[in-house]
JSON list of C-alpha atoms in Angstrom, two decimals:
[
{"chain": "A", "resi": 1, "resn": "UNK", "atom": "CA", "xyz": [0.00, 0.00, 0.00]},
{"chain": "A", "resi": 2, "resn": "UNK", "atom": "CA", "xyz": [3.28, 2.32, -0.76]},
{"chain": "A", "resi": 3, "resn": "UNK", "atom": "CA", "xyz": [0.40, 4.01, -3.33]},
{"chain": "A", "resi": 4, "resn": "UNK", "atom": "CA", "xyz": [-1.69, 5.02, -0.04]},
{"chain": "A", "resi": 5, "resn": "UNK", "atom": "CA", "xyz": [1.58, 7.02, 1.12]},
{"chain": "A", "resi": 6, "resn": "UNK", "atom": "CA", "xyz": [2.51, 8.48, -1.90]},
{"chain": "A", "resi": 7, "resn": "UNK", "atom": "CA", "xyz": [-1.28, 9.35, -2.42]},
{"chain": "A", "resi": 8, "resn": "UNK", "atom": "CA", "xyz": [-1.58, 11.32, 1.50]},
{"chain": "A", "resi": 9, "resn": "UNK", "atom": "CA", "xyz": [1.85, 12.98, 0.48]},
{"chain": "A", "resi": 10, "resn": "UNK", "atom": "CA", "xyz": [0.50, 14.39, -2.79]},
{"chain": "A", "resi": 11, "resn": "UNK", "atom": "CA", "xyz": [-2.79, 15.44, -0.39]},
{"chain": "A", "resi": 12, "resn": "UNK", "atom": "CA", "xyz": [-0.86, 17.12, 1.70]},
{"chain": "A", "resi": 13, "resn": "UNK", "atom": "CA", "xyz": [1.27, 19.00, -0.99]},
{"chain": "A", "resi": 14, "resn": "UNK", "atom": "CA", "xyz": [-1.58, 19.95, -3.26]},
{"chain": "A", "resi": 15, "resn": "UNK", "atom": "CA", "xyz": [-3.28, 21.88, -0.15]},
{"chain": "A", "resi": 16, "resn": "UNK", "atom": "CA", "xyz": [0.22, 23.66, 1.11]},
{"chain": "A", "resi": 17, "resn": "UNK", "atom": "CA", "xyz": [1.08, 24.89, -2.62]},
{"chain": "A", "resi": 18, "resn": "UNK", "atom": "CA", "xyz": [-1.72, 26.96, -2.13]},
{"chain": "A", "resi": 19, "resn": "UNK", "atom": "CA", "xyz": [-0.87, 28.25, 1.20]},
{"chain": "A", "resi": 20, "resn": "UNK", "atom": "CA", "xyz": [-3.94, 26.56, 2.83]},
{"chain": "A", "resi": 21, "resn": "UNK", "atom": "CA", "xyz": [-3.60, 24.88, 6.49]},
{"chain": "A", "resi": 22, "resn": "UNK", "atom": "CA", "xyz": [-5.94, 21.53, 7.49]},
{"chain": "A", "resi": 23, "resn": "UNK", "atom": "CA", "xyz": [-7.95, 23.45, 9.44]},
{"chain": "A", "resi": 24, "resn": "UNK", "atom": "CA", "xyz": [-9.34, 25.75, 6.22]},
{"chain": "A", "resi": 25, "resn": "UNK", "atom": "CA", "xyz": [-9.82, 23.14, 4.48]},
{"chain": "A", "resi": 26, "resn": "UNK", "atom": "CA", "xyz": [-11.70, 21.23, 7.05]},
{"chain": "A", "resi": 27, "resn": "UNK", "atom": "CA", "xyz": [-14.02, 24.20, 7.00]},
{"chain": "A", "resi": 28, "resn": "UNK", "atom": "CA", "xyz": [-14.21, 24.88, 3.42]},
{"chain": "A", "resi": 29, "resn": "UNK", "atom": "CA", "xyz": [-14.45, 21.33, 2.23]},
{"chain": "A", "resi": 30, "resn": "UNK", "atom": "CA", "xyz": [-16.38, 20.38, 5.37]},
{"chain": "A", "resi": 31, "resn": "UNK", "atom": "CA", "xyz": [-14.40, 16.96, 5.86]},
{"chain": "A", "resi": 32, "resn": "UNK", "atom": "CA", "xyz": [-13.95, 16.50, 9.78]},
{"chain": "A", "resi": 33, "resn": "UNK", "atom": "CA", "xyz": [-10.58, 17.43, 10.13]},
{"chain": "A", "resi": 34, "resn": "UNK", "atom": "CA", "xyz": [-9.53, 14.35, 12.33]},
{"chain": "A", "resi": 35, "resn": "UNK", "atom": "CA", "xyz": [-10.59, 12.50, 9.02]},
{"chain": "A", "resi": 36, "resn": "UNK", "atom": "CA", "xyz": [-8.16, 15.00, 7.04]},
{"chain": "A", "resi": 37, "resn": "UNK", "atom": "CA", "xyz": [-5.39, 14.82, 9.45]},
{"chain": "A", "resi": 38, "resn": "UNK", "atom": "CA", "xyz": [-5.40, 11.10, 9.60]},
{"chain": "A", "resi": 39, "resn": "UNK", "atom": "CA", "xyz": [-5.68, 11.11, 5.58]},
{"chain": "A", "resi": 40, "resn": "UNK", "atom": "CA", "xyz": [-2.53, 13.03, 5.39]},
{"chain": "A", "resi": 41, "resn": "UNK", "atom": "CA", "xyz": [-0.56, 11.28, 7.58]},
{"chain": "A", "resi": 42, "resn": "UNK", "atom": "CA", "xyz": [-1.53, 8.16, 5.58]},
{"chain": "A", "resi": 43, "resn": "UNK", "atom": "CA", "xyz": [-3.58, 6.63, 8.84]},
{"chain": "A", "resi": 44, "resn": "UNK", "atom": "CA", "xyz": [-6.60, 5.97, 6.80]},
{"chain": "A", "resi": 45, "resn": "UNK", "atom": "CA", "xyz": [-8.28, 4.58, 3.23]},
{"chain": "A", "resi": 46, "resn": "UNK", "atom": "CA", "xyz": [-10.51, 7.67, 2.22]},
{"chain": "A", "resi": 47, "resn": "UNK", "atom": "CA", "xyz": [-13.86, 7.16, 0.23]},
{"chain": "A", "resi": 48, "resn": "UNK", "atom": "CA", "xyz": [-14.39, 9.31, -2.59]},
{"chain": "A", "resi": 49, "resn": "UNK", "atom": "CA", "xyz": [-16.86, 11.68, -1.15]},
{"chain": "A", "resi": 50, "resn": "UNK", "atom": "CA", "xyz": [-14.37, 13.59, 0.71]},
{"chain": "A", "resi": 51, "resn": "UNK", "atom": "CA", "xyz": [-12.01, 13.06, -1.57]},
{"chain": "A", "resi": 52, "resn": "UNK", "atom": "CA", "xyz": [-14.55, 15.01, -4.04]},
{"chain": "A", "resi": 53, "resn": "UNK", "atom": "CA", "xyz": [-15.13, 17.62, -1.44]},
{"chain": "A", "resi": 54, "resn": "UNK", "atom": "CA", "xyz": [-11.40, 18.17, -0.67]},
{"chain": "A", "resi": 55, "resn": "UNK", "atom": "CA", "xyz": [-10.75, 18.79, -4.94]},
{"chain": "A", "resi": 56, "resn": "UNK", "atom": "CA", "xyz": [-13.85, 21.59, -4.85]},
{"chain": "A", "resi": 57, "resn": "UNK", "atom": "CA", "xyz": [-12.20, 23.14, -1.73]},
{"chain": "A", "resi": 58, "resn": "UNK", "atom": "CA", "xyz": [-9.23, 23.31, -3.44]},
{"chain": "A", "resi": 59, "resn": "UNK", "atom": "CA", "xyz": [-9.91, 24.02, -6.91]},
{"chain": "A", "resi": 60, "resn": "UNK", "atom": "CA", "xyz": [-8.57, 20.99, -8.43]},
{"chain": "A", "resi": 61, "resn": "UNK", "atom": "CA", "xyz": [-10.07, 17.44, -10.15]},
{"chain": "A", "resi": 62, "resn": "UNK", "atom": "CA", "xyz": [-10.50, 14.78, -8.42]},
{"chain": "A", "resi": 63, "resn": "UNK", "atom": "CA", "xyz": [-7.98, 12.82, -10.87]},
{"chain": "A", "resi": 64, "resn": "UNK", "atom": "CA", "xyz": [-5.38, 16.05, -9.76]},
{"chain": "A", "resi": 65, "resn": "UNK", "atom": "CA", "xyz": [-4.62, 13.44, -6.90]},
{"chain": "A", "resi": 66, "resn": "UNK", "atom": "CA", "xyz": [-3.76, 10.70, -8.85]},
{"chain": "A", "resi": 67, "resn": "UNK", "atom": "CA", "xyz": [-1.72, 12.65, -11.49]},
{"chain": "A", "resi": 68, "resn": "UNK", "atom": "CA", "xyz": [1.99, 12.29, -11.85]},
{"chain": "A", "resi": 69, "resn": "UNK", "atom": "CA", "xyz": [3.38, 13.52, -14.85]},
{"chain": "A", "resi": 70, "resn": "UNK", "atom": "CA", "xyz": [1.37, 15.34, -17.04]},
{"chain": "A", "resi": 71, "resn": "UNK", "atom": "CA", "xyz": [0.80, 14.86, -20.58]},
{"chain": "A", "resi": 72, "resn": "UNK", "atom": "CA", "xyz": [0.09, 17.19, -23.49]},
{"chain": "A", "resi": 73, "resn": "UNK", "atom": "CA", "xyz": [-0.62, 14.49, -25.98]},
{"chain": "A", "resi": 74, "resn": "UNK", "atom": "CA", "xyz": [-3.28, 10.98, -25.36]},
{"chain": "A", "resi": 75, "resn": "UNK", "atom": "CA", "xyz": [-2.76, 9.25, -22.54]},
{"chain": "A", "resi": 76, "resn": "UNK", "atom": "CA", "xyz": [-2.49, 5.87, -23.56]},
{"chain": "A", "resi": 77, "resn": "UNK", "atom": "CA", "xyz": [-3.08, 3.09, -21.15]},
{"chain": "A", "resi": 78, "resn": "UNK", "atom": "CA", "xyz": [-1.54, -0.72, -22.36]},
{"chain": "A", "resi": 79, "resn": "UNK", "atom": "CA", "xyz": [-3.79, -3.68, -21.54]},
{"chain": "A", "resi": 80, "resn": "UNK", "atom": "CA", "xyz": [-2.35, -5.68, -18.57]},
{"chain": "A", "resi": 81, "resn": "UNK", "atom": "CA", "xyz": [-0.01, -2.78, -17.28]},
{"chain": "A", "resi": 82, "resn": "UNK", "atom": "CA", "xyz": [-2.13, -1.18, -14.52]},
{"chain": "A", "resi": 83, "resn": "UNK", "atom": "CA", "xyz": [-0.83, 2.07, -13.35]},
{"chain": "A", "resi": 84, "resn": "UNK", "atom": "CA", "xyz": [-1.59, 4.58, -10.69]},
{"chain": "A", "resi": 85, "resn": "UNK", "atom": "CA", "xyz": [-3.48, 1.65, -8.60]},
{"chain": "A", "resi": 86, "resn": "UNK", "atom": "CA", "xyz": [-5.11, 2.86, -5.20]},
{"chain": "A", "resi": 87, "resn": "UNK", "atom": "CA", "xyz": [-7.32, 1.63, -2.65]},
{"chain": "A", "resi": 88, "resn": "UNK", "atom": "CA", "xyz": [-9.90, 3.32, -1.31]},
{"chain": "A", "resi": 89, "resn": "UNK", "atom": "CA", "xyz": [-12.76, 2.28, 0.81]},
{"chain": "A", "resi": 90, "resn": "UNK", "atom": "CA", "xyz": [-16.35, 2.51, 0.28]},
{"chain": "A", "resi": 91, "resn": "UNK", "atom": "CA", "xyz": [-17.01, 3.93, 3.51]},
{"chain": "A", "resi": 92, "resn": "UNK", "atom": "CA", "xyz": [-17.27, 7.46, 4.52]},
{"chain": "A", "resi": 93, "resn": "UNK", "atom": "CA", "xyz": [-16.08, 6.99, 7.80]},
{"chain": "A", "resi": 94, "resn": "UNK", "atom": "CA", "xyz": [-12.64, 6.27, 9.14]},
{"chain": "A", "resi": 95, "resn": "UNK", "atom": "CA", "xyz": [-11.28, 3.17, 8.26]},
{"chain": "A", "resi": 96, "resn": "UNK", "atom": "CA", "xyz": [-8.49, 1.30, 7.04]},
{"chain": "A", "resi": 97, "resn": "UNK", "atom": "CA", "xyz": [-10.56, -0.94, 5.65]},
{"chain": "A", "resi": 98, "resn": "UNK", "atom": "CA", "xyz": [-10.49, -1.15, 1.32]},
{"chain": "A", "resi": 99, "resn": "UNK", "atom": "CA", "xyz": [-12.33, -3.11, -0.86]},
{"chain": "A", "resi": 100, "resn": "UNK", "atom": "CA", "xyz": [-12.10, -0.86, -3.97]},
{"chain": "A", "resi": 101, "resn": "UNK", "atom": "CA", "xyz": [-8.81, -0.87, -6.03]},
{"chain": "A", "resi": 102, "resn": "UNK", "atom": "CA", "xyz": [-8.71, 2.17, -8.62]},
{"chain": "A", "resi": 103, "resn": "UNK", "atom": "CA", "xyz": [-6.42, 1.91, -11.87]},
{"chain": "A", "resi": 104, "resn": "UNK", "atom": "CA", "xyz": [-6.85, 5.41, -13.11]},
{"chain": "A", "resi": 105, "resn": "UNK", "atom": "CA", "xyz": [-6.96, 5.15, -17.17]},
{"chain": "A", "resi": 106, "resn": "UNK", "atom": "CA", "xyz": [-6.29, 9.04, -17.49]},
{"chain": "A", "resi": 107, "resn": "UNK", "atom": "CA", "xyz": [-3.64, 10.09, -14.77]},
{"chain": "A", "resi": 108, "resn": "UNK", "atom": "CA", "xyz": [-1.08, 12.19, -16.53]},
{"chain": "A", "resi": 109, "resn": "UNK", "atom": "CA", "xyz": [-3.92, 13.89, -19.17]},
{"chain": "A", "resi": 110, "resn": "UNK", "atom": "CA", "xyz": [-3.66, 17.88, -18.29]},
{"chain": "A", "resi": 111, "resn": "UNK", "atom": "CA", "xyz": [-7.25, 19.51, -18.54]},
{"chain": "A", "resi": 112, "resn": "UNK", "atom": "CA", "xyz": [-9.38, 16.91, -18.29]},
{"chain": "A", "resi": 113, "resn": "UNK", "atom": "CA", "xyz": [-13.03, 17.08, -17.21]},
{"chain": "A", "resi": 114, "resn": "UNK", "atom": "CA", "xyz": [-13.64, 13.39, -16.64]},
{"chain": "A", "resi": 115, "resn": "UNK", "atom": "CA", "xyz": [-11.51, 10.49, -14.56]},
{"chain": "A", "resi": 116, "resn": "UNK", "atom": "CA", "xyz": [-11.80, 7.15, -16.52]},
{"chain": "A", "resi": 117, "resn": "UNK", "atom": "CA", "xyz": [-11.15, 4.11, -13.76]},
{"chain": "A", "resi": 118, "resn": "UNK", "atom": "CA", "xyz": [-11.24, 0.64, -14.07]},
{"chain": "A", "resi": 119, "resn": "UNK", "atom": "CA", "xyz": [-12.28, -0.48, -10.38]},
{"chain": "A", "resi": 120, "resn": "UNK", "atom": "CA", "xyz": [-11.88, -3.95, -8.87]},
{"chain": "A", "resi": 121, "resn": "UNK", "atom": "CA", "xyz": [-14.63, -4.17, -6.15]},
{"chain": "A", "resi": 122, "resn": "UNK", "atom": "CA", "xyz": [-14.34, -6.72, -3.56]},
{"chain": "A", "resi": 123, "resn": "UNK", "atom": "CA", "xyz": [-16.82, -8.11, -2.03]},
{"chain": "A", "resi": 124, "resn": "UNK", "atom": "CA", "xyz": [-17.68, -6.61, 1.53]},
{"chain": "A", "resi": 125, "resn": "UNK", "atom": "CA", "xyz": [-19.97, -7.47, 4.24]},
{"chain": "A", "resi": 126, "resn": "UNK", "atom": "CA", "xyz": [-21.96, -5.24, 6.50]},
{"chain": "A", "resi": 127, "resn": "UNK", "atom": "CA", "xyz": [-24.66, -1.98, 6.20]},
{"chain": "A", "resi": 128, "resn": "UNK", "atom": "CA", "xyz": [-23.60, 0.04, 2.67]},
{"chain": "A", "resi": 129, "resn": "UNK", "atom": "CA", "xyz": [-23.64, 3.73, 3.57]},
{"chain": "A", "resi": 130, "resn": "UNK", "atom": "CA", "xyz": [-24.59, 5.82, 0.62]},
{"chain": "A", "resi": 131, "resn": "UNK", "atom": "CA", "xyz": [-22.62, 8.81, -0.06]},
{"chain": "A", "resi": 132, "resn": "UNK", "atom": "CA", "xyz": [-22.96, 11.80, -2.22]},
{"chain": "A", "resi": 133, "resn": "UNK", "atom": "CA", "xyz": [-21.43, 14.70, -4.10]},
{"chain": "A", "resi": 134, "resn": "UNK", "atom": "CA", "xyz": [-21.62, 16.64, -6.44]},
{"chain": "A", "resi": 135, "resn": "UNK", "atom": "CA", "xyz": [-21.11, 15.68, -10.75]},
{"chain": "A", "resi": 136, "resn": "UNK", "atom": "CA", "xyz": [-21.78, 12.44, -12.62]},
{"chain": "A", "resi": 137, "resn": "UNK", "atom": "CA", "xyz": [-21.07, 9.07, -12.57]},
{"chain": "A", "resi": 138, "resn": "UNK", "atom": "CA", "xyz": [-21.20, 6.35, -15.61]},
{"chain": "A", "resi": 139, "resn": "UNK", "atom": "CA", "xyz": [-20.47, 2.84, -14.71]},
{"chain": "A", "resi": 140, "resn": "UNK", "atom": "CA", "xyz": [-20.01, 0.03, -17.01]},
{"chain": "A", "resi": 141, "resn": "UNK", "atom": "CA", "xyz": [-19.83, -3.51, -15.37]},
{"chain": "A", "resi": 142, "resn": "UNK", "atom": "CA", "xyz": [-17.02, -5.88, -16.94]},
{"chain": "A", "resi": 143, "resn": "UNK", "atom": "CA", "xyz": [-16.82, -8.66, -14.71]},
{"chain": "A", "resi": 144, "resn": "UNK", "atom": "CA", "xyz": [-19.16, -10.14, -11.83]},
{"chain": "A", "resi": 145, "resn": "UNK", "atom": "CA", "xyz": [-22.10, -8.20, -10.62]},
{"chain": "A", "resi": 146, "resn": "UNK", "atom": "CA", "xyz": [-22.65, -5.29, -9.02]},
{"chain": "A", "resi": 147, "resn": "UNK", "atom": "CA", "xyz": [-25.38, -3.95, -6.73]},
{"chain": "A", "resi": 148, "resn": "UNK", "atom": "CA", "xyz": [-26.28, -0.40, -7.23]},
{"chain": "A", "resi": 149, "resn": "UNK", "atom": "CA", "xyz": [-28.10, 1.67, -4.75]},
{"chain": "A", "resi": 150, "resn": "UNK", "atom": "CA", "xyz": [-29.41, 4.92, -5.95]},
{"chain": "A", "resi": 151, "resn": "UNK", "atom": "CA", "xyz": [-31.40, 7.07, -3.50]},
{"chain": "A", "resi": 152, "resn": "UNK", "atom": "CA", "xyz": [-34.71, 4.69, -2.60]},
{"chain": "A", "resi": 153, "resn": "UNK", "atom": "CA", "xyz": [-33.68, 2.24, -5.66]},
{"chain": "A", "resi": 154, "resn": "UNK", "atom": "CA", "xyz": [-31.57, -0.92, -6.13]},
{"chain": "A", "resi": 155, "resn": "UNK", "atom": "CA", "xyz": [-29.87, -2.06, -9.35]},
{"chain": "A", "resi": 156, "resn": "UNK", "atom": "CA", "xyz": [-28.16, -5.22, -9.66]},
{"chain": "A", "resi": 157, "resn": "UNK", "atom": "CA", "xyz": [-26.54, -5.14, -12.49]},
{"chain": "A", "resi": 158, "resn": "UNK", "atom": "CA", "xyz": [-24.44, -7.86, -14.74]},
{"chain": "A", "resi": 159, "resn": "UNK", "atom": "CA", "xyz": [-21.29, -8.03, -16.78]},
{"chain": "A", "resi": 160, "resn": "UNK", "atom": "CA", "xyz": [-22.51, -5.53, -19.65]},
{"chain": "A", "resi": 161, "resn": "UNK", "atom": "CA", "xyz": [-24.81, -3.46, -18.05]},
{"chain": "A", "resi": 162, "resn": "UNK", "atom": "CA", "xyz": [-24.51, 0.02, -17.35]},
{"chain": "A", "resi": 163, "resn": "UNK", "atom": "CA", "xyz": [-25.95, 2.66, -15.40]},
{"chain": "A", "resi": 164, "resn": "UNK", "atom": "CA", "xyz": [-25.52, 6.80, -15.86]},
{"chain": "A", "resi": 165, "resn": "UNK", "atom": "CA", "xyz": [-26.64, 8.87, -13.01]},
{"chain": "A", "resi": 166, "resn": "UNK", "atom": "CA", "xyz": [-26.52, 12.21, -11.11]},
{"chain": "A", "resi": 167, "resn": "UNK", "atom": "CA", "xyz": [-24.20, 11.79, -7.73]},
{"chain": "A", "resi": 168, "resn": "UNK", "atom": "CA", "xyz": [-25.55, 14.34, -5.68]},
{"chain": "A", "resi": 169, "resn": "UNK", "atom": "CA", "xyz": [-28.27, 11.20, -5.37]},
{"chain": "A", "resi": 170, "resn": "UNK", "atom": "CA", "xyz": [-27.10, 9.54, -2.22]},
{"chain": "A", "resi": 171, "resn": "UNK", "atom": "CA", "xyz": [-25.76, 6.13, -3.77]},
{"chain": "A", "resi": 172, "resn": "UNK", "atom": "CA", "xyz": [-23.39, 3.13, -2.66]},
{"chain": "A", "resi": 173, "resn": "UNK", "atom": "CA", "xyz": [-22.37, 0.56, -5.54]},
{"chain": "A", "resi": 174, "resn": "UNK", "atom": "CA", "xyz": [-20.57, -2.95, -4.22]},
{"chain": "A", "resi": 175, "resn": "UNK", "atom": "CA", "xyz": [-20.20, -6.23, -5.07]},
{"chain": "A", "resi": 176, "resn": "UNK", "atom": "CA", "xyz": [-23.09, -8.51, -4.93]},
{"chain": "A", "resi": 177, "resn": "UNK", "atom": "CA", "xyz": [-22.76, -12.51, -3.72]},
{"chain": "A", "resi": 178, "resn": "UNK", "atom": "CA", "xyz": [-19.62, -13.18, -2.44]},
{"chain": "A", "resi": 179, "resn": "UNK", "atom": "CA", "xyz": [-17.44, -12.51, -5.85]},
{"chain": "A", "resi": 180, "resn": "UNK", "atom": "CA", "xyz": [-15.28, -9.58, -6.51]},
{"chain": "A", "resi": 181, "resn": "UNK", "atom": "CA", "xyz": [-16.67, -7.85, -9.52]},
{"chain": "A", "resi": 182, "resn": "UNK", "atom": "CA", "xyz": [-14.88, -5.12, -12.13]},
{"chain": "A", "resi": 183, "resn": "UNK", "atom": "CA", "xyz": [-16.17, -2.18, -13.59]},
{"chain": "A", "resi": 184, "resn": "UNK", "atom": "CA", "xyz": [-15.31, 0.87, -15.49]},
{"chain": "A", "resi": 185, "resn": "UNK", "atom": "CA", "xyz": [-15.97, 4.13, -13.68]},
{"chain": "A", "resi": 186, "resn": "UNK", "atom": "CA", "xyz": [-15.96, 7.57, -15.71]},
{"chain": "A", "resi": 187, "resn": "UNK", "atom": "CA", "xyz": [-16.24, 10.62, -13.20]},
{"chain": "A", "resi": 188, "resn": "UNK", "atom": "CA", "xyz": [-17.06, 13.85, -13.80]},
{"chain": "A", "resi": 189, "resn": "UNK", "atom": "CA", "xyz": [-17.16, 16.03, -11.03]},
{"chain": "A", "resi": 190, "resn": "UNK", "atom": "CA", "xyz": [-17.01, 20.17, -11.33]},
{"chain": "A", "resi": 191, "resn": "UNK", "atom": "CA", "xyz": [-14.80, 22.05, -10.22]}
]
């Protein structure tokens, strides 16, 4: 999980290049700032919602903490070679826990306005806690199944099937049975 450190360094970088301490951004990305403390120091596995909230508090994309080198040109990503691989958790509270593994398809691409992933979801057991924020999510599933809450509705979805929605909608997505499952992810959240 060397990613996870690299990942809280870049964090922690992003917010001091522009001259902004933890506690401002606790307040103006309202993120607990015990949650972005701990985040920093590489303690914890964030979700994405305060990920999402930390890149609108600091004017940046969510994919800006993923990025390493940037690229003028395509980004081209080779089949079998998975870069930029993180874990995050689907949980919006603290945790170490991870059962999602993120292969970013577009780290490096300057000015982009969406984050391709391909996401290996692992099964997990327990309540799903639905998250939101703000932008739009597409999800295609490749492998396994997938369970899909949105707001009052469930989806369970197959290899194949996709589903395009609003994310301000309070929604959780995770495995379904007991099989890890694959999907690709494109993200667009504002900025």
């Amino acid at each position: 999980m060397e990613k996870n450190t690299e990942f809280a360094s870049k964090i922690k970088s992003i917010r001091e290049r522009q001259n902004m301490s933890i506690e401002e951004l606790s307040e103006n990305s309202g993120v607990k700032l015990e949650v972005l403390e701990a985040m920093e120091a590489g303690e914890i596995i964030p979700s994405l919602t305060p990920l999402t909230k930390m890149a609108r508090a600091l004017g940046v994309r969510l994919g800006t903490f993923l990025d390493d080198t940037p690229q003028i040109g395509p980004v081209v990503t080779r089949a079998g070679k998975p870069t930029n691989s993180l874990y995050f958790s689907g949980r919006e509270d603290v945790t170490n826990a991870t059962n999602l593994e993120f292969h970013s398809l577009g780290a490096g691409k300057i000015d982009r306005n969406i984050d391709p992933f391909i996401i290996d979801i692992a099964y997990e057991e327990g309540e799903k806690e639905l998250s939101s924020h703000e932008g739009e999510e597409f999800i295609y599933v490749l492998e396994g199944e997938i369970e899909v809450i949105y707001g009052k509705d469930t989806f369970t979805m197959s290899e194949g099937d996709s589903i395009f929605y609003d994310s301000v909608v309070p929604h959780h997505l995770h495995a379904s049975g007991e099989k890890e499952s694959k999907i690709l992810a494109v993200l667009y959240t504002p900025y």
